[in-house]
Structures are given as structure tokens and as C-alpha cells.
Amino acid sequence: MSMNRIIKSSEKVTAYYETDNTILIKGNCFDILEKLEPESVDMIFADPPYFLSNNGITCKGGKMVSVNKGEWDKLGVNEVTSVYDKHEFNRKWIRLCGKLLKKNGTMWISGTLHNIYSIGMALEEEGFKIINNITWQKTNPPPNLACRCFTHSTETILWAKKNDKKARHYFDYAKMKELNDGKQMKDVWTGSLTRASEKKEGKHPTQKPEYLLERIILASTKEKDVILDPFCGSGTTGVVAKRFGRFFVGIDLEEEYLDISRKRIDKTVNIREE
Ligand SMILES: C[S@@+](CC[C@H](N)C(=O)[O-])C[C@H]1O[C@@H](n2cnc3c(N)ncnc32)[C@H](O)[C@@H]1O
């Protein structure tokens, strides 16, 4: 994809990686999103910081480990130090993304109890209407070590459109039904945590499984649509976008993660060319 199509002509942005279907950009999405062309994107998937890195412990592979995801997930890094800052953070990136979405475009946002209520509120405040509240039910969640509450085994993914009566969002109902053995697809999606086979190019602490993005991309986009992920991490959205012949723009602060994204996307083949 050409940078000209997505970057405002008045702005200068250097791609970390660019091919004819993918652009990866290193930087703070609050700066980069301002430089992108308004109404140029068909779908946005965002998996923003959860702000849960509070020095607590969790269990991974049977071992006790820190819950901390990285500096990017701590309150201070995105200048978030209170619950109000967290909400302002969510309102601001959602507002910027709203300007980039086409009229009929949609946005998916994944989160946990740490941020999803702020995100739901921010979506409505910034002119979106929530279409679905998807529950991702994990079949193999880490056990709860403190034993003082129920084991956390779900995440929420909100799907939203512009709150405009004329906005007609795309939904491939038939495809979803076909993928669900001929029955209507429900809003609870059950499956495992990300498999080791999807982490061969390096590890990201919150990498999403590809099957979730497959469902999201097939449900809400067509071939050649432009998909944006402002917090792209290890590039899961870009991998699946390329697999199904969509264009992808990914942004992340960390070069280490963009490098994983680049390697994963390079190895991905469009299903039509397989
Ligand atoms: C929850 S992770 C996304 C994981 C991704 N969905 C995947 O499958 O790998 C959030 C990502 O946002 C990035 N990030 C945090 N704050 C950012 C900001 N202000 N601008 C751009 N990226 C940011 C982090 O580096 C991290 O990789």
C-alpha cells in the first residue's frame, strides 16, 4: 500500500516497514494518528494498554511470575496517573481514531475489567454506538494464586460504529453462520490462549490469538479494505489482514514489537496465493 494513500500530504512519516499491503510505523499513536488521512480506514482493531501492571503476581506455565506487562502498561508511561487520566487517555485515542474511520467503518476494542468500562463510556462520549459486546472465554486461563476471588477467564471485545443514522456498517452474517456450523454466531467466543506456534518470531506479553482476529476481520471487512491497529504489538492484526487480502497500518511505541510484527507478516501468505 502506498503511504500517500494513508498519510496526509502535509505530513512526514517514516515507515518502519512498508510493503504493498502493510505499513508499520514506530511512534506514539497520539502523534501518528493526527498525521493520517481523515476517513481513510474501513476498520480499526485496538488492544490498548490495560494499565494493570501494578507489581502483583500471576501464574504462567505453572510458575509464579509478575503481572507486569512492560513499561508501556504502567500508568506513568502514557502520562496516566489516575482513573480520570485513564479515561481521558481512552477518550483521546478513540476520538483520533473516529476521525480516520470512513462513515460506514467500525471499530473493535479489546480490554479487561481494568479498562473496558472506561472504553465503553468513552466510545459513547466520542460519538460511537456499540453494536456488540463480545465475551472471549479462555479455555485455559492462568489459575488465581491469591484464591480471594473467582479465576479471571474472560476478556471483552466491544464492536462499535459511528452513531449516525446514515452509517451502514458491514457484517458478513452468512460467513459467520457458515463458520458456526450453520447456526447464528453468538457473542461468546470460546478458545485457548495464544498458541506457542504463533510466538515463534518472539514473545509479546499480551499477544492475541490469530483465531480472534480471523473472526473479527472476516465479519467486518471485505478484501482490499484498510485496517488500522494503533497499538499493534506483535502484529496479530497485520498477520490476519495479509492472510485475507486486506491492507494493514500498524503503530507501536516499541521497536522490539514492531520487529516481531515484521517477521510474522513477512512469513504470512495470502490464502489466495497458497
Ligand atoms: C495490549 S498490547 C497489544 C498486543 C497486540 N494486540 C498483539 O496481538 O500483539 C498494547 C501495545 O500498545 C503499545 N503502546 C502502548 N502505548 C502506546 C502508545 N501511546 N502509542 C503506540 N503504541 C503504544 C505497547 O507497546 C504494546 O505493544
PDB file of C-alpha atoms and ligand atoms in Angstrom:
ATOM      1  CA  MET A   1       0.000   0.000   0.000  1.00  0.00           C
ATOM      2  CA  SER A   2       1.327   3.450  -0.773  1.00  0.00           C
ATOM      3  CA  MET A   3       1.998   5.777   2.168  1.00  0.00           C
ATOM      4  CA  ASN A   4       0.343   8.528   0.058  1.00  0.00           C
ATOM      5  CA  ARG A   5      -2.998   6.849   0.478  1.00  0.00           C
ATOM      6  CA  ILE A   6      -2.931   6.909   4.257  1.00  0.00           C
ATOM      7  CA  ILE A   7      -0.602   9.761   5.358  1.00  0.00           C
ATOM      8  CA  LYS A   8      -1.793  13.381   4.990  1.00  0.00           C
ATOM      9  CA  SER A   9       0.131  15.025   2.139  1.00  0.00           C
ATOM     10  CA  SER A  10       1.235  17.839   4.501  1.00  0.00           C
ATOM     11  CA  GLU A  11       2.852  15.403   6.984  1.00  0.00           C
ATOM     12  CA  LYS A  12       6.103  13.464   7.009  1.00  0.00           C
ATOM     13  CA  VAL A  13       6.049   9.969   8.492  1.00  0.00           C
ATOM     14  CA  THR A  14       8.777   7.384   8.017  1.00  0.00           C
ATOM     15  CA  ALA A  15       7.605   3.791   7.893  1.00  0.00           C
ATOM     16  CA  TYR A  16       9.456   1.216   9.988  1.00  0.00           C
ATOM     17  CA  TYR A  17       8.395  -1.362   7.407  1.00  0.00           C
ATOM     18  CA  GLU A  18       6.437  -0.979   4.187  1.00  0.00           C
ATOM     19  CA  THR A  19       5.229  -3.415   1.530  1.00  0.00           C
ATOM     20  CA  ASP A  20       2.398  -3.242  -0.988  1.00  0.00           C
ATOM     21  CA  ASN A  21      -0.102  -4.411   1.658  1.00  0.00           C
ATOM     22  CA  THR A  22       1.379  -3.359   5.030  1.00  0.00           C
ATOM     23  CA  ILE A  23       2.768  -0.253   6.729  1.00  0.00           C
ATOM     24  CA  LEU A  24       4.265  -0.431  10.236  1.00  0.00           C
ATOM     25  CA  ILE A  25       5.033   2.872  11.973  1.00  0.00           C
ATOM     26  CA  LYS A  26       7.135   3.307  15.125  1.00  0.00           C
ATOM     27  CA  GLY A  27       5.886   6.037  17.434  1.00  0.00           C
ATOM     28  CA  ASN A  28       3.312   7.259  19.895  1.00  0.00           C
ATOM     29  CA  CYS A  29      -0.085   6.712  18.300  1.00  0.00           C
ATOM     30  CA  PHE A  30      -1.288  10.058  19.686  1.00  0.00           C
ATOM     31  CA  ASP A  31       1.210  11.771  17.358  1.00  0.00           C
ATOM     32  CA  ILE A  32       0.899   9.401  14.401  1.00  0.00           C
ATOM     33  CA  LEU A  33      -2.915   9.261  14.259  1.00  0.00           C
ATOM     34  CA  GLU A  34      -3.003  13.065  13.802  1.00  0.00           C
ATOM     35  CA  LYS A  35      -0.926  12.627  10.635  1.00  0.00           C
ATOM     36  CA  LEU A  36      -3.188  10.105   8.914  1.00  0.00           C
ATOM     37  CA  GLU A  37      -5.744  10.958   6.258  1.00  0.00           C
ATOM     38  CA  PRO A  38      -9.299  11.512   7.643  1.00  0.00           C
ATOM     39  CA  GLU A  39     -11.907   8.880   6.648  1.00  0.00           C
ATOM     40  CA  SER A  40      -9.292   6.622   5.042  1.00  0.00           C
ATOM     41  CA  VAL A  41      -9.807   3.479   7.145  1.00  0.00           C
ATOM     42  CA  ASP A  42     -12.528   0.791   6.906  1.00  0.00           C
ATOM     43  CA  MET A  43     -11.940  -0.958  10.219  1.00  0.00           C
ATOM     44  CA  ILE A  44      -9.904  -0.404  13.388  1.00  0.00           C
ATOM     45  CA  PHE A  45      -8.895  -3.097  15.846  1.00  0.00           C
ATOM     46  CA  ALA A  46      -7.339  -1.764  19.047  1.00  0.00           C
ATOM     47  CA  ASP A  47      -5.944  -3.626  22.036  1.00  0.00           C
ATOM     48  CA  PRO A  48      -4.799  -0.656  24.164  1.00  0.00           C
ATOM     49  CA  PRO A  49      -2.796  -0.764  27.412  1.00  0.00           C
ATOM     50  CA  TYR A  50      -4.859  -2.279  30.266  1.00  0.00           C
ATOM     51  CA  PHE A  51      -2.955  -0.373  32.980  1.00  0.00           C
ATOM     52  CA  LEU A  52      -2.857  -3.479  35.164  1.00  0.00           C
ATOM     53  CA  SER A  53       0.915  -3.626  35.678  1.00  0.00           C
ATOM     54  CA  ASN A  54       0.806  -2.988  39.447  1.00  0.00           C
ATOM     55  CA  ASN A  55       3.682  -5.249  40.593  1.00  0.00           C
ATOM     56  CA  GLY A  56       1.250  -8.086  41.516  1.00  0.00           C
ATOM     57  CA  ILE A  57       1.827 -11.774  40.707  1.00  0.00           C
ATOM     58  CA  THR A  58       0.183 -14.305  38.422  1.00  0.00           C
ATOM     59  CA  CYS A  59       0.844 -17.852  37.237  1.00  0.00           C
ATOM     60  CA  LYS A  60       2.306 -18.746  33.831  1.00  0.00           C
ATOM     61  CA  GLY A  61       3.307 -22.250  32.721  1.00  0.00           C
ATOM     62  CA  GLY A  62       2.952 -23.395  36.349  1.00  0.00           C
ATOM     63  CA  LYS A  63       5.386 -20.699  37.589  1.00  0.00           C
ATOM     64  CA  MET A  64       4.709 -17.637  39.719  1.00  0.00           C
ATOM     65  CA  VAL A  65       5.524 -14.542  37.618  1.00  0.00           C
ATOM     66  CA  SER A  66       4.984 -10.781  37.765  1.00  0.00           C
ATOM     67  CA  VAL A  67       1.734  -9.446  36.227  1.00  0.00           C
ATOM     68  CA  ASN A  68       3.726  -6.515  34.815  1.00  0.00           C
ATOM     69  CA  LYS A  69       3.450  -6.436  31.013  1.00  0.00           C
ATOM     70  CA  GLY A  70       6.108  -3.802  30.363  1.00  0.00           C
ATOM     71  CA  GLU A  71       6.789  -0.106  30.812  1.00  0.00           C
ATOM     72  CA  TRP A  72       4.069   0.677  28.219  1.00  0.00           C
ATOM     73  CA  ASP A  73       1.398  -0.776  30.529  1.00  0.00           C
ATOM     74  CA  LYS A  74       2.377   1.224  33.633  1.00  0.00           C
ATOM     75  CA  LEU A  75       0.292   4.244  34.488  1.00  0.00           C
ATOM     76  CA  GLY A  76       3.143   6.776  34.131  1.00  0.00           C
ATOM     77  CA  VAL A  77       4.295   5.933  30.613  1.00  0.00           C
ATOM     78  CA  ASN A  78       1.252   7.271  28.794  1.00  0.00           C
ATOM     79  CA  GLU A  79       1.057  10.094  31.359  1.00  0.00           C
ATOM     80  CA  VAL A  80      -1.801   8.295  33.039  1.00  0.00           C
ATOM     81  CA  THR A  81      -1.653   8.540  36.839  1.00  0.00           C
ATOM     82  CA  SER A  82      -5.302   8.410  37.926  1.00  0.00           C
ATOM     83  CA  VAL A  83      -8.605   6.864  36.900  1.00  0.00           C
ATOM     84  CA  TYR A  84      -9.535  10.204  35.285  1.00  0.00           C
ATOM     85  CA  ASP A  85      -6.319  10.257  33.251  1.00  0.00           C
ATOM     86  CA  LYS A  86      -7.027   6.691  32.154  1.00  0.00           C
ATOM     87  CA  HIS A  87     -10.432   7.756  30.902  1.00  0.00           C
ATOM     88  CA  GLU A  88      -9.019  10.856  29.161  1.00  0.00           C
ATOM     89  CA  PHE A  89      -6.371   8.617  27.542  1.00  0.00           C
ATOM     90  CA  ASN A  90      -9.132   6.348  26.167  1.00  0.00           C
ATOM     91  CA  ARG A  91     -11.318   9.263  25.035  1.00  0.00           C
ATOM     92  CA  LYS A  92      -8.416  10.865  23.203  1.00  0.00           C
ATOM     93  CA  TRP A  93      -7.236   7.896  21.143  1.00  0.00           C
ATOM     94  CA  ILE A  94     -10.841   6.897  20.373  1.00  0.00           C
ATOM     95  CA  ARG A  95     -11.533  10.488  19.212  1.00  0.00           C
ATOM     96  CA  LEU A  96      -8.462  10.420  16.930  1.00  0.00           C
ATOM     97  CA  CYS A  97      -9.449   7.019  15.531  1.00  0.00           C
ATOM     98  CA  GLY A  98     -13.005   8.238  14.913  1.00  0.00           C
ATOM     99  CA  LYS A  99     -11.665  10.902  12.539  1.00  0.00           C
ATOM    100  CA  LEU A 100      -9.842   8.261  10.487  1.00  0.00           C
ATOM    101  CA  LEU A 101     -12.774   5.872  10.102  1.00  0.00           C
ATOM    102  CA  LYS A 102     -14.928   6.043   6.995  1.00  0.00           C
ATOM    103  CA  LYS A 103     -18.629   6.785   7.588  1.00  0.00           C
ATOM    104  CA  ASN A 104     -19.589   3.088   7.389  1.00  0.00           C
ATOM    105  CA  GLY A 105     -16.449   1.868   9.170  1.00  0.00           C
ATOM    106  CA  THR A 106     -16.356   0.052  12.507  1.00  0.00           C
ATOM    107  CA  MET A 107     -14.003  -0.189  15.461  1.00  0.00           C
ATOM    108  CA  TRP A 108     -13.277  -3.201  17.677  1.00  0.00           C
ATOM    109  CA  ILE A 109     -11.644  -2.647  21.081  1.00  0.00           C
ATOM    110  CA  SER A 110     -10.469  -5.407  23.350  1.00  0.00           C
ATOM    111  CA  GLY A 111      -9.994  -4.962  27.084  1.00  0.00           C
ATOM    112  CA  THR A 112     -10.245  -6.345  30.585  1.00  0.00           C
ATOM    113  CA  LEU A 113     -12.107  -5.159  33.667  1.00  0.00           C
ATOM    114  CA  HIS A 114      -9.210  -2.701  34.209  1.00  0.00           C
ATOM    115  CA  ASN A 115     -10.137  -0.548  31.205  1.00  0.00           C
ATOM    116  CA  ILE A 116     -13.252  -1.816  29.415  1.00  0.00           C
ATOM    117  CA  TYR A 117     -15.780   0.251  31.393  1.00  0.00           C
ATOM    118  CA  SER A 118     -13.860   3.432  30.612  1.00  0.00           C
ATOM    119  CA  ILE A 119     -13.664   2.356  26.960  1.00  0.00           C
ATOM    120  CA  GLY A 120     -17.415   1.701  26.718  1.00  0.00           C
ATOM    121  CA  MET A 121     -18.156   5.134  28.194  1.00  0.00           C
ATOM    122  CA  ALA A 122     -15.516   6.830  26.011  1.00  0.00           C
ATOM    123  CA  LEU A 123     -16.989   5.246  22.865  1.00  0.00           C
ATOM    124  CA  GLU A 124     -20.411   6.730  23.563  1.00  0.00           C
ATOM    125  CA  GLU A 125     -18.945  10.107  24.567  1.00  0.00           C
ATOM    126  CA  GLU A 126     -16.939  10.246  21.327  1.00  0.00           C
ATOM    127  CA  GLY A 127     -19.922   9.602  19.037  1.00  0.00           C
ATOM    128  CA  PHE A 128     -19.933   5.810  18.663  1.00  0.00           C
ATOM    129  CA  LYS A 129     -22.735   3.296  19.112  1.00  0.00           C
ATOM    130  CA  ILE A 130     -21.823  -0.126  20.494  1.00  0.00           C
ATOM    131  CA  ILE A 131     -23.035  -2.906  18.172  1.00  0.00           C
ATOM    132  CA  ASN A 132     -21.884  -5.937  20.166  1.00  0.00           C
ATOM    133  CA  ASN A 133     -20.244  -6.842  23.461  1.00  0.00           C
ATOM    134  CA  ILE A 134     -18.202  -9.952  22.691  1.00  0.00           C
ATOM    135  CA  THR A 135     -17.005 -12.126  25.563  1.00  0.00           C
ATOM    136  CA  TRP A 136     -13.825 -14.049  24.803  1.00  0.00           C
ATOM    137  CA  GLN A 137     -13.933 -17.042  27.123  1.00  0.00           C
ATOM    138  CA  LYS A 138     -10.475 -18.566  27.632  1.00  0.00           C
ATOM    139  CA  THR A 139     -10.393 -22.353  27.931  1.00  0.00           C
ATOM    140  CA  ASN A 140      -7.009 -22.367  29.692  1.00  0.00           C
ATOM    141  CA  PRO A 141      -6.757 -19.209  31.837  1.00  0.00           C
ATOM    142  CA  PRO A 142      -3.933 -18.902  34.379  1.00  0.00           C
ATOM    143  CA  PRO A 143      -5.038 -20.057  37.856  1.00  0.00           C
ATOM    144  CA  ASN A 144      -5.856 -17.493  40.533  1.00  0.00           C
ATOM    145  CA  LEU A 145      -2.973 -17.568  43.029  1.00  0.00           C
ATOM    146  CA  ALA A 146      -4.452 -15.439  45.814  1.00  0.00           C
ATOM    147  CA  CYS A 147      -7.663 -17.556  45.966  1.00  0.00           C
ATOM    148  CA  ARG A 148      -9.623 -14.500  47.109  1.00  0.00           C
ATOM    149  CA  CYS A 149     -11.844 -14.147  44.040  1.00  0.00           C
ATOM    150  CA  PHE A 150     -13.038 -16.124  41.002  1.00  0.00           C
ATOM    151  CA  THR A 151     -10.441 -17.037  38.374  1.00  0.00           C
ATOM    152  CA  HIS A 152     -10.360 -14.406  35.636  1.00  0.00           C
ATOM    153  CA  SER A 153     -11.118 -16.280  32.408  1.00  0.00           C
ATOM    154  CA  THR A 154     -12.689 -13.747  30.036  1.00  0.00           C
ATOM    155  CA  GLU A 155     -11.874 -10.599  28.111  1.00  0.00           C
ATOM    156  CA  THR A 156     -14.350  -8.256  26.431  1.00  0.00           C
ATOM    157  CA  ILE A 157     -14.231  -7.026  22.858  1.00  0.00           C
ATOM    158  CA  LEU A 158     -16.555  -4.118  22.021  1.00  0.00           C
ATOM    159  CA  TRP A 159     -17.629  -3.626  18.405  1.00  0.00           C
ATOM    160  CA  ALA A 160     -18.821  -0.103  17.578  1.00  0.00           C
ATOM    161  CA  LYS A 161     -19.940   2.054  14.657  1.00  0.00           C
ATOM    162  CA  LYS A 162     -20.402   5.774  14.211  1.00  0.00           C
ATOM    163  CA  ASN A 163     -23.583   6.954  15.909  1.00  0.00           C
ATOM    164  CA  ASP A 164     -25.002   8.310  12.672  1.00  0.00           C
ATOM    165  CA  LYS A 165     -28.357   7.130  11.308  1.00  0.00           C
ATOM    166  CA  LYS A 166     -26.889   7.087   7.788  1.00  0.00           C
ATOM    167  CA  ALA A 167     -23.936   4.851   8.766  1.00  0.00           C
ATOM    168  CA  ARG A 168     -24.422   1.323   7.318  1.00  0.00           C
ATOM    169  CA  HIS A 169     -21.797  -0.955   8.807  1.00  0.00           C
ATOM    170  CA  TYR A 170     -20.689  -4.138   7.017  1.00  0.00           C
ATOM    171  CA  PHE A 171     -21.376  -7.520   8.647  1.00  0.00           C
ATOM    172  CA  ASP A 172     -20.832 -10.801   6.840  1.00  0.00           C
ATOM    173  CA  TYR A 173     -23.678 -12.618   8.572  1.00  0.00           C
ATOM    174  CA  ALA A 174     -23.579 -15.586   6.187  1.00  0.00           C
ATOM    175  CA  LYS A 175     -19.849 -16.160   6.700  1.00  0.00           C
ATOM    176  CA  MET A 176     -20.234 -16.101  10.483  1.00  0.00           C
ATOM    177  CA  LYS A 177     -23.110 -18.584  10.266  1.00  0.00           C
ATOM    178  CA  GLU A 178     -21.058 -20.841   7.998  1.00  0.00           C
ATOM    179  CA  LEU A 179     -18.137 -20.737  10.475  1.00  0.00           C
ATOM    180  CA  ASN A 180     -20.570 -21.725  13.235  1.00  0.00           C
ATOM    181  CA  ASP A 181     -21.841 -24.949  11.571  1.00  0.00           C
ATOM    182  CA  GLY A 182     -24.888 -23.260  10.025  1.00  0.00           C
ATOM    183  CA  LYS A 183     -26.123 -21.664  13.259  1.00  0.00           C
ATOM    184  CA  GLN A 184     -26.198 -17.938  14.088  1.00  0.00           C
ATOM    185  CA  MET A 185     -22.887 -16.872  15.656  1.00  0.00           C
ATOM    186  CA  LYS A 186     -23.324 -15.785  19.272  1.00  0.00           C
ATOM    187  CA  ASP A 187     -21.397 -13.136  21.181  1.00  0.00           C
ATOM    188  CA  VAL A 188     -19.474 -15.570  23.393  1.00  0.00           C
ATOM    189  CA  TRP A 189     -16.344 -16.821  21.645  1.00  0.00           C
ATOM    190  CA  THR A 190     -14.538 -19.685  23.340  1.00  0.00           C
ATOM    191  CA  GLY A 191     -10.946 -20.722  22.699  1.00  0.00           C
ATOM    192  CA  SER A 192      -7.441 -21.110  24.050  1.00  0.00           C
ATOM    193  CA  LEU A 193      -4.785 -18.545  24.881  1.00  0.00           C
ATOM    194  CA  THR A 194      -2.300 -17.768  22.084  1.00  0.00           C
ATOM    195  CA  ARG A 195      -0.516 -20.947  20.986  1.00  0.00           C
ATOM    196  CA  ALA A 196       3.283 -21.291  21.134  1.00  0.00           C
ATOM    197  CA  SER A 197       3.278 -21.849  17.348  1.00  0.00           C
ATOM    198  CA  GLU A 198       2.172 -18.191  16.907  1.00  0.00           C
ATOM    199  CA  LYS A 199       5.089 -16.946  19.040  1.00  0.00           C
ATOM    200  CA  LYS A 200       7.985 -18.315  17.006  1.00  0.00           C
ATOM    201  CA  GLU A 201       9.181 -14.852  15.930  1.00  0.00           C
ATOM    202  CA  GLY A 202       9.454 -13.579  19.521  1.00  0.00           C
ATOM    203  CA  LYS A 203       7.304 -13.087  22.577  1.00  0.00           C
ATOM    204  CA  HIS A 204       4.867 -10.285  23.315  1.00  0.00           C
ATOM    205  CA  PRO A 205       3.297 -10.336  26.824  1.00  0.00           C
ATOM    206  CA  THR A 206      -0.280  -9.790  25.605  1.00  0.00           C
ATOM    207  CA  GLN A 207      -0.299 -11.333  22.129  1.00  0.00           C
ATOM    208  CA  LYS A 208      -3.840 -12.059  20.895  1.00  0.00           C
ATOM    209  CA  PRO A 209      -4.626 -15.429  19.258  1.00  0.00           C
ATOM    210  CA  GLU A 210      -4.989 -15.306  15.483  1.00  0.00           C
ATOM    211  CA  TYR A 211      -8.401 -17.045  15.541  1.00  0.00           C
ATOM    212  CA  LEU A 212      -9.950 -13.993  17.278  1.00  0.00           C
ATOM    213  CA  LEU A 213      -8.668 -11.613  14.601  1.00  0.00           C
ATOM    214  CA  GLU A 214      -9.774 -14.011  11.849  1.00  0.00           C
ATOM    215  CA  ARG A 215     -13.327 -13.842  13.081  1.00  0.00           C
ATOM    216  CA  ILE A 216     -13.227 -10.065  13.545  1.00  0.00           C
ATOM    217  CA  ILE A 217     -11.707  -9.371  10.117  1.00  0.00           C
ATOM    218  CA  LEU A 218     -13.934 -11.812   8.224  1.00  0.00           C
ATOM    219  CA  ALA A 219     -17.054 -10.495   9.982  1.00  0.00           C
ATOM    220  CA  SER A 220     -16.483  -6.800   9.389  1.00  0.00           C
ATOM    221  CA  THR A 221     -14.263  -6.238   6.324  1.00  0.00           C
ATOM    222  CA  LYS A 222     -14.040  -7.063   2.625  1.00  0.00           C
ATOM    223  CA  GLU A 223     -10.978  -7.869   0.533  1.00  0.00           C
ATOM    224  CA  LYS A 224      -8.745  -4.794  -0.059  1.00  0.00           C
ATOM    225  CA  ASP A 225     -10.271  -2.897   2.894  1.00  0.00           C
ATOM    226  CA  VAL A 226      -7.853  -0.831   5.005  1.00  0.00           C
ATOM    227  CA  ILE A 227      -7.430  -1.984   8.617  1.00  0.00           C
ATOM    228  CA  LEU A 228      -5.671   0.110  11.288  1.00  0.00           C
ATOM    229  CA  ASP A 229      -4.275  -1.089  14.638  1.00  0.00           C
ATOM    230  CA  PRO A 230      -2.939   1.838  16.737  1.00  0.00           C
ATOM    231  CA  PHE A 231      -1.405  -0.472  19.421  1.00  0.00           C
ATOM    232  CA  CYS A 232      -0.307  -3.298  17.126  1.00  0.00           C
ATOM    233  CA  GLY A 233       2.173  -5.085  19.444  1.00  0.00           C
ATOM    234  CA  SER A 234       3.351  -8.318  17.808  1.00  0.00           C
ATOM    235  CA  GLY A 235       1.265  -7.637  14.684  1.00  0.00           C
ATOM    236  CA  THR A 236      -1.521 -10.220  15.040  1.00  0.00           C
ATOM    237  CA  THR A 237      -3.970  -7.925  13.234  1.00  0.00           C
ATOM    238  CA  GLY A 238      -1.473  -7.423  10.384  1.00  0.00           C
ATOM    239  CA  VAL A 239      -0.825 -11.154  10.014  1.00  0.00           C
ATOM    240  CA  VAL A 240      -4.520 -11.945   9.620  1.00  0.00           C
ATOM    241  CA  ALA A 241      -5.150  -8.876   7.422  1.00  0.00           C
ATOM    242  CA  LYS A 242      -2.482 -10.070   4.982  1.00  0.00           C
ATOM    243  CA  ARG A 243      -3.742 -13.666   5.089  1.00  0.00           C
ATOM    244  CA  PHE A 244      -7.160 -12.489   3.889  1.00  0.00           C
ATOM    245  CA  GLY A 245      -6.020  -9.839   1.374  1.00  0.00           C
ATOM    246  CA  ARG A 246      -6.712  -6.692   3.401  1.00  0.00           C
ATOM    247  CA  PHE A 247      -4.378  -3.660   3.705  1.00  0.00           C
ATOM    248  CA  PHE A 248      -2.842  -3.009   7.116  1.00  0.00           C
ATOM    249  CA  VAL A 249      -1.468   0.000   9.003  1.00  0.00           C
ATOM    250  CA  GLY A 250       0.059  -0.782  12.415  1.00  0.00           C
ATOM    251  CA  ILE A 251       1.538   1.579  15.025  1.00  0.00           C
ATOM    252  CA  ASP A 252       3.527   0.711  18.173  1.00  0.00           C
ATOM    253  CA  LEU A 253       5.889   2.530  20.519  1.00  0.00           C
ATOM    254  CA  GLU A 254       8.363  -0.329  20.783  1.00  0.00           C
ATOM    255  CA  GLU A 255      10.795  -1.344  18.060  1.00  0.00           C
ATOM    256  CA  GLU A 256      11.165  -4.794  19.636  1.00  0.00           C
ATOM    257  CA  TYR A 257       7.472  -5.497  18.996  1.00  0.00           C
ATOM    258  CA  LEU A 258       7.487  -3.993  15.502  1.00  0.00           C
ATOM    259  CA  ASP A 259      10.339  -6.342  14.695  1.00  0.00           C
ATOM    260  CA  ILE A 260       8.214  -9.333  15.749  1.00  0.00           C
ATOM    261  CA  SER A 261       5.323  -7.910  13.658  1.00  0.00           C
ATOM    262  CA  ARG A 262       7.552  -7.515  10.609  1.00  0.00           C
ATOM    263  CA  LYS A 263       8.859 -11.091  10.837  1.00  0.00           C
ATOM    264  CA  ARG A 264       5.390 -12.560  11.361  1.00  0.00           C
ATOM    265  CA  ILE A 265       3.854 -10.561   8.492  1.00  0.00           C
ATOM    266  CA  ASP A 266       6.748 -11.426   6.162  1.00  0.00           C
ATOM    267  CA  LYS A 267       6.114 -15.136   6.739  1.00  0.00           C
ATOM    268  CA  THR A 268       2.362 -14.832   6.129  1.00  0.00           C
ATOM    269  CA  VAL A 269       0.885 -15.882   2.791  1.00  0.00           C
ATOM    270  CA  ASN A 270      -2.382 -14.550   1.329  1.00  0.00           C
ATOM    271  CA  ILE A 271      -4.772 -17.551   1.276  1.00  0.00           C
ATOM    272  CA  ARG A 272      -5.450 -16.895  -2.415  1.00  0.00           C
ATOM    273  CA  GLU A 273      -1.754 -17.452  -3.171  1.00  0.00           C
ATOM    274  CA  GLU A 274      -1.348 -20.581  -1.008  1.00  0.00           C
TER     275      GLU A 274
HETATM  276  C1  LIG B   1      -2.067  -4.902  24.690  1.00  0.00           C
HETATM  277  S1  LIG B   1      -0.681  -4.678  23.652  1.00  0.00           S
HETATM  278  C2  LIG B   1      -1.247  -5.140  22.030  1.00  0.00           C
HETATM  279  C3  LIG B   1      -0.973  -6.594  21.688  1.00  0.00           C
HETATM  280  C4  LIG B   1      -1.399  -6.968  20.278  1.00  0.00           C
HETATM  281  N1  LIG B   1      -2.845  -6.993  20.136  1.00  0.00           N
HETATM  282  C5  LIG B   1      -0.821  -8.317  19.855  1.00  0.00           C
HETATM  283  O1  LIG B   1      -1.584  -9.223  19.444  1.00  0.00           O
HETATM  284  O2  LIG B   1       0.395  -8.484  19.936  1.00  0.00           O
HETATM  285  C6  LIG B   1      -0.566  -2.940  23.583  1.00  0.00           C
HETATM  286  C7  LIG B   1       0.593  -2.398  22.770  1.00  0.00           C
HETATM  287  O3  LIG B   1       0.468  -0.972  22.735  1.00  0.00           O
HETATM  288  C8  LIG B   1       1.750  -0.392  22.692  1.00  0.00           C
HETATM  289  N2  LIG B   1       1.572   1.004  23.176  1.00  0.00           N
HETATM  290  C9  LIG B   1       1.314   1.445  24.433  1.00  0.00           C
HETATM  291  N3  LIG B   1       1.127   2.775  24.449  1.00  0.00           N
HETATM  292  C10 LIG B   1       1.247   3.197  23.155  1.00  0.00           C
HETATM  293  C11 LIG B   1       1.152   4.464  22.505  1.00  0.00           C
HETATM  294  N4  LIG B   1       0.886   5.571  23.200  1.00  0.00           N
HETATM  295  N5  LIG B   1       1.335   4.511  21.150  1.00  0.00           N
HETATM  296  C12 LIG B   1       1.610   3.390  20.434  1.00  0.00           C
HETATM  297  N6  LIG B   1       1.722   2.160  20.996  1.00  0.00           N
HETATM  298  C13 LIG B   1       1.535   2.057  22.338  1.00  0.00           C
HETATM  299  C14 LIG B   1       2.619  -1.292  23.572  1.00  0.00           C
HETATM  300  O4  LIG B   1       3.976  -1.212  23.188  1.00  0.00           O
HETATM  301  C15 LIG B   1       2.006  -2.686  23.314  1.00  0.00           C
HETATM  302  O5  LIG B   1       2.733  -3.419  22.364  1.00  0.00           O
END
